[in-house]
XYZ file of C-alpha atoms in Angstrom:
600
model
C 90.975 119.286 82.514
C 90.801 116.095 83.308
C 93.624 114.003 84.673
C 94.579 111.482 81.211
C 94.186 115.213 79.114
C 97.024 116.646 81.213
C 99.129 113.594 81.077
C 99.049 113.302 77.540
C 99.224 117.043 76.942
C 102.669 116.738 79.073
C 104.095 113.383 77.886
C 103.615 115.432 74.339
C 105.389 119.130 75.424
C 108.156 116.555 76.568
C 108.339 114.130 73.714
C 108.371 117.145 71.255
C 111.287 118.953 73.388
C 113.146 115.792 73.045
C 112.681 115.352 69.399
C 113.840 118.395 68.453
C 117.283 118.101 70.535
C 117.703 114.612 68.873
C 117.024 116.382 65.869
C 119.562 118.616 66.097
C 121.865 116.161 67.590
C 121.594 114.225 64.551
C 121.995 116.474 61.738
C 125.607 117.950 63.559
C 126.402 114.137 63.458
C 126.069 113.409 60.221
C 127.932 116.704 59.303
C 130.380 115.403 61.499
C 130.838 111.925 59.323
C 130.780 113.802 56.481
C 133.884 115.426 57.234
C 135.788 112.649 59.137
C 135.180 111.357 55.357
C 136.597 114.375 53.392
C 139.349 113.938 56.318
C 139.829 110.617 55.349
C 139.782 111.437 51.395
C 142.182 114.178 52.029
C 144.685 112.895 54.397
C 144.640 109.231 52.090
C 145.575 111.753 48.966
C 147.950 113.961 50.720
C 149.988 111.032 52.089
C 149.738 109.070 49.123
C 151.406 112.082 47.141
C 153.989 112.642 50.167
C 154.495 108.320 49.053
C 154.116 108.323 52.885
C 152.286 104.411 52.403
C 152.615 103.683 56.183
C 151.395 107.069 57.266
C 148.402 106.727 54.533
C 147.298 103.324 55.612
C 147.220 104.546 59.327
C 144.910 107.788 58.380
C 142.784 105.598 56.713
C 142.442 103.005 59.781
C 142.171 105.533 62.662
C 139.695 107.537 60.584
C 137.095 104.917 59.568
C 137.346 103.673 63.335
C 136.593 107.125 64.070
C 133.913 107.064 61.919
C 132.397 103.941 62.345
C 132.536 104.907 66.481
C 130.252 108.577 65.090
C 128.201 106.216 62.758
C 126.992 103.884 65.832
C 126.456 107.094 68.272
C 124.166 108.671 64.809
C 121.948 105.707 64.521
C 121.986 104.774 67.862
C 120.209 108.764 68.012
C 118.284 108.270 64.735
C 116.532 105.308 67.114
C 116.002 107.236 69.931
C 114.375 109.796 68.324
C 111.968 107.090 66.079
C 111.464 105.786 69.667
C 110.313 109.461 70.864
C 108.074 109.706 68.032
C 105.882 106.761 68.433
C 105.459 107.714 72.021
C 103.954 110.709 70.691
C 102.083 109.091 68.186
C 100.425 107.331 71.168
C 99.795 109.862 73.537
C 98.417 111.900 70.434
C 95.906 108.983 69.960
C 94.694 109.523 73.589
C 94.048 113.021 73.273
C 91.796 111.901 70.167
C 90.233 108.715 72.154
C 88.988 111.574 74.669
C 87.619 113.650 72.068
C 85.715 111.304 70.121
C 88.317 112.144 66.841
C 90.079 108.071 65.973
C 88.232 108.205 62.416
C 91.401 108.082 61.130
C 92.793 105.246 63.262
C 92.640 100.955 62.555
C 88.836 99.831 61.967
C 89.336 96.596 62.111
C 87.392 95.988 58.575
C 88.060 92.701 58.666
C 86.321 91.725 61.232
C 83.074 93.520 60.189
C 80.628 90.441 59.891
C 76.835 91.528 59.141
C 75.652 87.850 60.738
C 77.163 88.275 63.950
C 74.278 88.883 66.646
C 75.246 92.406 67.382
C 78.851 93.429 66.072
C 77.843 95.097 63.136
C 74.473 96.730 64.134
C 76.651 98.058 67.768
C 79.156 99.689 65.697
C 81.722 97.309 67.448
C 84.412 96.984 64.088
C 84.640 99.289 61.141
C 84.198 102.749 60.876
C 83.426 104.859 64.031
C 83.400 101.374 66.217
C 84.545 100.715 69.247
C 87.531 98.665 67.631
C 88.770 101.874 65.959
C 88.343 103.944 69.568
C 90.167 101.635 71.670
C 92.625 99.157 69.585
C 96.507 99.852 70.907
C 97.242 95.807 69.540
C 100.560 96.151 67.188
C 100.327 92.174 66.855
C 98.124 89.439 65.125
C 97.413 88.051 68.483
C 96.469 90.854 69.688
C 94.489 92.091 67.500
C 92.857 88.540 67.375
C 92.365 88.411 71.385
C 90.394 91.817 71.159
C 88.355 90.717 68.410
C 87.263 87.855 70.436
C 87.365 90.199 73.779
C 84.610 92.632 71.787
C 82.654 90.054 69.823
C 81.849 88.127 73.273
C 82.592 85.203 71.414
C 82.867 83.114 74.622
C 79.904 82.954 76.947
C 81.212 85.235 80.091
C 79.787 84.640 83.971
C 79.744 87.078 86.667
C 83.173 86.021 88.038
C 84.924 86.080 85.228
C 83.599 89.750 84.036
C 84.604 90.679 87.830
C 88.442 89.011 86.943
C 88.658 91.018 84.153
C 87.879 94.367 85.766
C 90.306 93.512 88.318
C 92.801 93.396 85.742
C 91.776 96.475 83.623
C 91.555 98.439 86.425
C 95.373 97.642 86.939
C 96.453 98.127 83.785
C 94.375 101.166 83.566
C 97.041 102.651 86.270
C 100.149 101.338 84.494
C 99.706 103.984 81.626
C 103.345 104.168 81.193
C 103.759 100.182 80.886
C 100.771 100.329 78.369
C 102.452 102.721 75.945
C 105.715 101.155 76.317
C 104.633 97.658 75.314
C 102.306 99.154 72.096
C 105.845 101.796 71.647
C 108.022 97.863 71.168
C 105.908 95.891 69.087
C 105.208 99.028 66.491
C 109.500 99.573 66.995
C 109.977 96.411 65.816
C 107.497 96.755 63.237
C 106.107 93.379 63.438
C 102.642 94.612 62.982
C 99.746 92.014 61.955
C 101.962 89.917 59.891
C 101.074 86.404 59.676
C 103.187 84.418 62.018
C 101.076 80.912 61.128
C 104.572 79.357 59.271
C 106.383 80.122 62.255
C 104.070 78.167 65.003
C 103.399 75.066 62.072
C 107.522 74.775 62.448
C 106.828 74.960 66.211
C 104.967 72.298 66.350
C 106.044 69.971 64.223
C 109.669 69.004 66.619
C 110.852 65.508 66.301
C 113.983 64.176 68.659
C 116.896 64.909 67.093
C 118.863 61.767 66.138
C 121.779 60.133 67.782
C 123.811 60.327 64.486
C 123.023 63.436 63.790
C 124.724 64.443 67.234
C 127.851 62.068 66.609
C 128.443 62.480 62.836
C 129.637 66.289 63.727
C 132.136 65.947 66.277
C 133.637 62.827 64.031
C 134.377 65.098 60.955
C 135.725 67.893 63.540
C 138.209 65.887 65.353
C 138.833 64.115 61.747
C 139.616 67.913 60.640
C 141.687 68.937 63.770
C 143.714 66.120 63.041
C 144.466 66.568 59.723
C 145.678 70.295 60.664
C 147.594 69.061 63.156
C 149.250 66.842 60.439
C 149.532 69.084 58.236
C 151.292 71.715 60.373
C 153.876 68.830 61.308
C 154.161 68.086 57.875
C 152.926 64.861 57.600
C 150.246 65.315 55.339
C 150.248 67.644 52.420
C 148.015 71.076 52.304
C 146.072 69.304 49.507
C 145.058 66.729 51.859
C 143.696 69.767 54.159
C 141.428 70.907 51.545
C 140.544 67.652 50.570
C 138.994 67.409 54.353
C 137.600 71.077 53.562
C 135.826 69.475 50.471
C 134.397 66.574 52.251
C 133.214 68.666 55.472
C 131.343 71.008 53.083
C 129.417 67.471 51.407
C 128.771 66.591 54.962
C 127.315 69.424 55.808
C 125.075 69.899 53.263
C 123.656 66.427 53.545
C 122.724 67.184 56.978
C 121.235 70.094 56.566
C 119.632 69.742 53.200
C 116.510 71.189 55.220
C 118.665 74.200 56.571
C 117.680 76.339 53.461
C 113.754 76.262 54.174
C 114.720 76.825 57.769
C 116.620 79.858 56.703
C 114.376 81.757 54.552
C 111.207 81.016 57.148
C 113.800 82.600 59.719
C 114.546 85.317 57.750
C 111.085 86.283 56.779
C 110.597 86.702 60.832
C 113.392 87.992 62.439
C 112.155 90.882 63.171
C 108.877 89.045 64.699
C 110.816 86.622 67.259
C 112.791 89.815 68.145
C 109.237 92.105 69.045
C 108.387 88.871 70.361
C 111.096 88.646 72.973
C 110.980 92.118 74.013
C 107.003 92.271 74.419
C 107.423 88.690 76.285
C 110.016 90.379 78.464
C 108.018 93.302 79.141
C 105.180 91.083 80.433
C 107.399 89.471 82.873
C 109.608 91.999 84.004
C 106.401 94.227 85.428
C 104.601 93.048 89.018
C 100.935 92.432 88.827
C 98.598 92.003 91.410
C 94.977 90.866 89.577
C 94.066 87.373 89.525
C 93.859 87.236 85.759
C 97.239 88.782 85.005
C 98.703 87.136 87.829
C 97.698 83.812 86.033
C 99.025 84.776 82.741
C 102.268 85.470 83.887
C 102.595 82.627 85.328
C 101.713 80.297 82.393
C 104.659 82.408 80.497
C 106.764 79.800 82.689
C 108.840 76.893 81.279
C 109.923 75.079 84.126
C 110.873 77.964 86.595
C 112.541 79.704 83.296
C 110.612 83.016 81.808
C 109.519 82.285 77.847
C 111.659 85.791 76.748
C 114.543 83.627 78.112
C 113.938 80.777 75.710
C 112.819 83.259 73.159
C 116.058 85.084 73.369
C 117.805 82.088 72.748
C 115.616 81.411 69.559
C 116.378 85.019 68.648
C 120.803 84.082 68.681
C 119.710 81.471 66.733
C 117.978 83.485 64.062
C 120.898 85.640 64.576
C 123.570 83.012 63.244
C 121.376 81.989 60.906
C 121.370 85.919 59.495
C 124.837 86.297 59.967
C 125.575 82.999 57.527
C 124.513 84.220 54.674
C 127.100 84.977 51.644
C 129.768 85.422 54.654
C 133.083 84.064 53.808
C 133.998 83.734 57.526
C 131.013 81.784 57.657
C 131.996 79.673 55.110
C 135.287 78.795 56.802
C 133.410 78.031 59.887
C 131.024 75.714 58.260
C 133.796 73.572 57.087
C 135.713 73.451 59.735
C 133.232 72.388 62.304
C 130.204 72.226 60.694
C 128.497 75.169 62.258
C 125.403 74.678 60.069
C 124.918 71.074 61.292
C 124.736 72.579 65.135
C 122.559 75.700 64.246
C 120.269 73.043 63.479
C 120.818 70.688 66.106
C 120.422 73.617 68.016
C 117.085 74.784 66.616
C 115.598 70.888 67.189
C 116.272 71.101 70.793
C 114.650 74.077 71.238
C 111.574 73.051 69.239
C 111.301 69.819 71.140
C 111.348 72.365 74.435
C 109.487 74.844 73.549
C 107.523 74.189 70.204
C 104.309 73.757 71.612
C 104.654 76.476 73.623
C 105.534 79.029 71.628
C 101.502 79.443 70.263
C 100.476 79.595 74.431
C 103.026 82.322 74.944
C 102.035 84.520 72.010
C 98.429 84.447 72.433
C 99.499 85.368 76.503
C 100.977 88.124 74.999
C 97.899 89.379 72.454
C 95.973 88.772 75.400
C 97.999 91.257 77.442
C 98.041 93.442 74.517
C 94.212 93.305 74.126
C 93.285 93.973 77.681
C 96.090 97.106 77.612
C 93.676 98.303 74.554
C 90.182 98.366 76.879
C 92.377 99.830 79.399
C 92.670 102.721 77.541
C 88.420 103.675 78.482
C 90.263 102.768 82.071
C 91.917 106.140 82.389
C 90.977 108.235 79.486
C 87.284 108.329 80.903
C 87.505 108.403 84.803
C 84.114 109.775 85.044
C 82.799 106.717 83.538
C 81.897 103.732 86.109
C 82.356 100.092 86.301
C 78.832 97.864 86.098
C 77.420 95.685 88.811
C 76.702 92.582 87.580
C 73.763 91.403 88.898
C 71.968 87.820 89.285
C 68.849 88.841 88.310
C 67.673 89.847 85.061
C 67.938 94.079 85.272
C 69.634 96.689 82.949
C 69.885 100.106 84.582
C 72.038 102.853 83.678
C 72.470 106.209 85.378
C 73.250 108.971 83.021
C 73.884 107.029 80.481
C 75.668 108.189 77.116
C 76.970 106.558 74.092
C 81.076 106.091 74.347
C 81.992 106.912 70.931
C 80.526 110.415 70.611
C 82.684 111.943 73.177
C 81.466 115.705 74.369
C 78.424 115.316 71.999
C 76.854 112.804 73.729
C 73.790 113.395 75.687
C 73.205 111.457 78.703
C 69.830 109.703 79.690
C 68.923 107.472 82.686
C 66.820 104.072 82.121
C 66.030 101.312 83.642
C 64.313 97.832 82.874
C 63.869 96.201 86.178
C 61.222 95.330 88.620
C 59.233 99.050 89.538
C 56.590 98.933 92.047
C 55.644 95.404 92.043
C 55.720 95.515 88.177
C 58.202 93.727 85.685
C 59.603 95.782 83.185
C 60.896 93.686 80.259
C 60.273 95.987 77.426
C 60.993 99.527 76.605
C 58.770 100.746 73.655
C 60.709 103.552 71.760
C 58.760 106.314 69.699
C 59.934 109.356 68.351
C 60.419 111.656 65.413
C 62.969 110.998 63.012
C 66.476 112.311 63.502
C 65.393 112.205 67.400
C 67.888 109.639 69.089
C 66.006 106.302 69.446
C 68.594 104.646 67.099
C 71.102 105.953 68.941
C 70.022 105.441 72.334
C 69.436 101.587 71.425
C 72.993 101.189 70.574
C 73.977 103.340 73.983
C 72.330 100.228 75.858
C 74.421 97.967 73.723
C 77.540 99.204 73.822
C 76.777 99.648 77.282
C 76.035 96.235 78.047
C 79.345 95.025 76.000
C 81.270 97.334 77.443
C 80.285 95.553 81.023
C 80.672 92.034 79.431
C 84.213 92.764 78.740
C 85.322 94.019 81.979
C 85.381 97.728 80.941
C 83.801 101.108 82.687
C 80.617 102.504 81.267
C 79.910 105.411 79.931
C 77.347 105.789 82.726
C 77.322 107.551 86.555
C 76.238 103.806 87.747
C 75.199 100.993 85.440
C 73.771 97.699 86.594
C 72.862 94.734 84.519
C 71.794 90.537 84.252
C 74.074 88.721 81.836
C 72.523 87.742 78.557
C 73.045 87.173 74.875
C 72.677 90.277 73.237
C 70.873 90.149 69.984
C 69.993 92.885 67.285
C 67.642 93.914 64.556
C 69.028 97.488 63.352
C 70.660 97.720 60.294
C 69.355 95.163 57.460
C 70.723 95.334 53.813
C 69.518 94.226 50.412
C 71.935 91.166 49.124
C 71.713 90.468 45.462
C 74.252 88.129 45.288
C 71.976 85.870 47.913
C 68.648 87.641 45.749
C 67.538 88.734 49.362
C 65.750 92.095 50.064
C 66.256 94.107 53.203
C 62.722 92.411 54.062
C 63.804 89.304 53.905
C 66.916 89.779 55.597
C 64.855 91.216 58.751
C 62.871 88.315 58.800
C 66.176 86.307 58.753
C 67.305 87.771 61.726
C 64.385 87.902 63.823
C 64.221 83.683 63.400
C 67.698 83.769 64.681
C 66.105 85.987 67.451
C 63.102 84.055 68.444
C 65.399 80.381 67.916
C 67.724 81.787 70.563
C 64.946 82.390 73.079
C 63.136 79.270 72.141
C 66.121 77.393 72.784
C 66.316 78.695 76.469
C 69.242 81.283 75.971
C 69.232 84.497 78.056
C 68.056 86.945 75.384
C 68.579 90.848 75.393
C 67.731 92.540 71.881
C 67.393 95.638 70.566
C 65.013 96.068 67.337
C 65.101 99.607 65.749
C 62.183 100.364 63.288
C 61.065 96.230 62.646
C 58.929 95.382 60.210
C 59.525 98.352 58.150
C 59.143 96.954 54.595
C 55.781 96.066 54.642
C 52.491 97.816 54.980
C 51.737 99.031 58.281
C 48.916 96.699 59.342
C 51.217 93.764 58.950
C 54.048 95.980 60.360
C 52.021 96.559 63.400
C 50.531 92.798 63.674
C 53.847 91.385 63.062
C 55.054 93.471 65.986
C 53.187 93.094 68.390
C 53.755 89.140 67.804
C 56.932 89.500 68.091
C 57.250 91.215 71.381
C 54.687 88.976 72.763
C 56.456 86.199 71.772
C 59.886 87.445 72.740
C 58.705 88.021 76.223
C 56.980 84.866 76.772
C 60.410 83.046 75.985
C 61.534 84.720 78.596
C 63.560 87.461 76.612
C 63.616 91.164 77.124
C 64.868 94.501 75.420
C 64.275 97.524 73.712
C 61.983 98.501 70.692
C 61.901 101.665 68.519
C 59.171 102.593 66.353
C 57.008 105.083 64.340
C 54.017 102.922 64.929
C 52.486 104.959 67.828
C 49.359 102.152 67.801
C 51.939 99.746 69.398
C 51.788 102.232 72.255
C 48.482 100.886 73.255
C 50.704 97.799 74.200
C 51.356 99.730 77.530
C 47.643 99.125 78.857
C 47.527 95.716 78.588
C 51.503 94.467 78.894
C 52.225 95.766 82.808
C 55.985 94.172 81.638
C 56.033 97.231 78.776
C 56.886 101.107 79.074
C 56.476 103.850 76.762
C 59.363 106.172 76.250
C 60.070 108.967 73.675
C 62.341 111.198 71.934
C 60.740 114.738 71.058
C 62.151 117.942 69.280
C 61.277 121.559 68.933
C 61.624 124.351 66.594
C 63.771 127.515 66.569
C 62.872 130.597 64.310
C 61.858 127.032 61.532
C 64.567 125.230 62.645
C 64.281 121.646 63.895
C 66.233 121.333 67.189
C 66.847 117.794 68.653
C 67.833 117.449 72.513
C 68.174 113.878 72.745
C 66.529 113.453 75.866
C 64.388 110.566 76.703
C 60.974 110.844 78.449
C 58.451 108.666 79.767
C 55.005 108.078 77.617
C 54.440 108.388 73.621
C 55.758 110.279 70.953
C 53.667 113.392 70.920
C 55.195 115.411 67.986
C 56.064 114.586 64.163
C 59.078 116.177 61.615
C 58.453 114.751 58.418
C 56.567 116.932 56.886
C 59.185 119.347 57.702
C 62.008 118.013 56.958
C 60.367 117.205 53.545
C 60.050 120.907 53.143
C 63.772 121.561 54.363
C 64.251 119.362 51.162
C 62.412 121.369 48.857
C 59.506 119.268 48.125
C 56.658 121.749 47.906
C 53.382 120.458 49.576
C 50.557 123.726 47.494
């Protein structure tokens, strides 16, 4: 078993030991309020009836203090155990990361975009993607950061991919900080709300005005006086609420923006308060990498950590909750104008920290999004980190596709310089059903996962840096009155653009060409690759066009490879492994047959 197995399989014997003693801690609580209530009810009634008032209204107070004291220990319990429970939630989602079962977690759907170079083709968002395997983000800016993180969206360099192991690898080890960080934001249920309202109001800070911090303190010491008056009785009470009345006009004038302020609050208070805690999290915990290093640092406000200032946001927020239909509230606001210094308050700490507040929450997502990949980090510690190499190589050492967990079959392959020759291409032929599909997208995912600072799923992997670029999965789009054709042709110009225009092209074509006849199919191919490699591009090719083959004799810079299968007692059998040379055997025929078409 392998060492992330046993610590889940633990964390979840404990968590489910500790969920069932909360459990039955809380149900003997709530029998207990139950009947400190029918004590209440009964002592109330059997005083009343002794016309014992004194001794009734003492029952009453001693037993709702008793209660509310039970009440506070119940939910304080009932959030304990909720706490337990996402904890197991989480470590259950490990055990199903390792076995290749997250179909039913977050795809990411929205981030599914059939344009992109690679995403969609790679499996990287939607269903059975690398999104769904990995994702632990609970926030918008989280979930935004790994977006970015898997789409490659900015052009990476050696050191930076090397940074970003660094860091992974770290977090990889703090397994226990990971889940406690995805455990708070999914407490607080902030989830992937949008927060845009909140960092617009951040941003827009103005200085607050002199007479809006000297009006205030002129109606308060004009009300203290007037109490003081009145108490000596030198002014009448009516006078008093005369004061009142004016204090309450006051205060509404200068806060005649308060109420907008108050309901964006209120739609986010439990945001600012996941917020805190994640921001908190982040800088309570040592790190030694570079990159996290870094972050932590810009989480700063002069020598001050952000959860600090956040925290003071969040007591803010607080008041601002608490003011609401609150007749203590009330009395407060027109006595000394607490509304007018809640926002005061909330000015000052926009001027601060308003344009900060964006910087510190996409920190955070990043932290979140890096916690995510770290999950390959120790789930999979078979799997190795890449080289990344100056020259232009990919090379993989039992190689297997990450999301098919203990069904995937392992191959090694290499594109690299061989005995004084230049491998650039790898021709792909094989039946159908075989595993050249596949095995294309176990070279791409491969080469993301090294882009993004993550293991492979690989004994060694080495590889150049380049643009990755695909041609796999082509659809019909009526709306646009394009055929799957069409749309191939589409994206091969994108293809050939990007290599014309100098970039550092790796693509992977599965089955081109493969709406047309198959002399144009096979012309148009061998174009193609010719072309590709003369702008200085390289990759991988699958194909039932075994005459493309006879590329190998002339092209020292291609290679042959194949997928084959065999047959059991009529049975097709597959075992995905690749060899060296052409495709030798064919299945259609048969698997026509398995379909019941009838060839007499």
């Amino acid at each position: 078993m392998s060492k992330a197995l046993n610590f889940y399989e633990e964390e979840i014997l404990k968590g489910e030991k500790k969920v069932n003693e909360l459990n039955s801690i809380i149900s003997k609580l709530s029998i207990l309020r139950l009947i400190i209530m029918l004590l209440i009810v009964g002592a109330g009634y059997y005083f009343y009836k002794q016309e014992n008032l004194l001794f009734m209204g003492a029952a009453i107070i001693i037993g709702f203090l008793i209660f509310i004291v039970v009440a506070f220990f119940h939910n304080k319990k009932i959030n304990e155990k909720n706490y337990e429970e996402i904890f197991l939630a989480i470590n259950k989602r490990g055990i199903n990361r390792i076995n290749g079962n997250f179909k039913e977690e977050d795809q990411g759907k929205e981030f599914i975009n059939d344009d992109h170079n690679f995403t969609s083709d790679l499996d990287i968002f939607g269903r059975n993607s690398l999104f769904q395997m990995i994702n632990s983000t609970k926030t918008k800016f989280g979930r935004n950061k790994l977006f970015e993180i898997l789409s490659i969206k900015d052009k990476v360099s050696r050191e930076e991919i090397n940074k970003r192991q660094e860091a992974i690898k770290e977090l990889g080890k703090k397994v226990k900080w990971r889940q406690n960080l995805e455990a708070q934001a999914t407490l607080r249920k902030s989830g992937v709300k949008d927060v845009s309202d909140l960092i617009e109001w951040s941003k827009n800070s103005s200085p607050v005005k002199l007479w809006f911090k000297i009006v205030p303190y002129m109606f308060i010491a004009l009300t203290v006086a007037s109490i003081i008056l009145v108490i000596l009785r030198m002014l009448p009470v009516s006078y008093l609420i005369l004061v009142f009345i004016i204090n309450y006009a006051v205060v509404n004038v200068i806060t005649k923006d308060l109420k907008s302020v108050i309901n964006l609050f209120s739609s986010h208070k439990k945001d600012i308060e996941a917020f805190t805690n994640l921001l908190k999290l982040i800088e309570d915990e040592n790190f030694e990498s570079k990159l996290l290093k870094g972050l932590k640092e810009e989480l700063k406000v002069e020598g001050t950590p952000s959860y600090k200032e956040m925290q003071g946001l969040k007591s803010l927020v607080d008041w601002i909750g608490d003011s609401s239909a609150n007749a203590y509230y009330l009395l407060l606001n027109v006595t000394i104008l607490s509304d007018a210094f809640i926002l005061r308050n909330l000015e000052e700490w926009r001027m601060k920290n308003g344009k900060k507040l964006e910087v510190w929450l996409k920190i955070m997502g990043e932290f979140e999004a890096l916690s995510s990949i770290a999950n390959l980090d120790f789930d999979f510690e078979s799997w190795s980190y890449p080289t990344i190499e100056d020259t232009d190589i990919v090379m993989g050492t039992k190689m297997a596709h990450p999301m098919l967990g203990e069904r995937a079959v392992s191959n090694s392959f290499s594109l690299a310089r061989v005995n004084g020759k230049y491998r650039k291409v790898a021709l792909i032929t094989g039946s159908n059903m075989s595993g050249k599909s596949t095995f294309l997208r176990t070279v791409g995912l491969n080469l993301v996962l090294s882009y993004i600072g993550a293991p492979t799923c690989s004994n060694k992997f080495s590889c150049g840096i380049f643009n990755i670029y695909t041609c796999m999965r082509t659809k019909d789009n009526l709306e646009e009155s394009i055929s799957s054709f069409y749309a191939e042709i589409l994206r091969i110009k994108l293809l050939i653009e990007a290599a014309k225009n100098g970039e550092k092209v790796f693509f992977l074509l599965d089955e081109i060409f493969k709406g047309t006849n198959s002399k144009d199919r096979h012309e148009g191919a061998k174009v193609l690759i010719n072309q590709l490699v003369n702008n200085k591009a390289m990759g991988l090719v699958s194909t039932h066009d075994l005459e493309l083959c006879d590329l190998e004799l002339t092209r020292p810079w291609l290679k042959n490879y194949n997928f084959q299968e065999h047959y059991e007692n009529n049975n097709i059998k597959f075992d995905y492994k690749l060899r060296e040379g052409r495709s030798e055997t064919q299945n259609a025929v048969h698997l026509m047959k398995l379909a019941g078409i009838d060839f007499k």
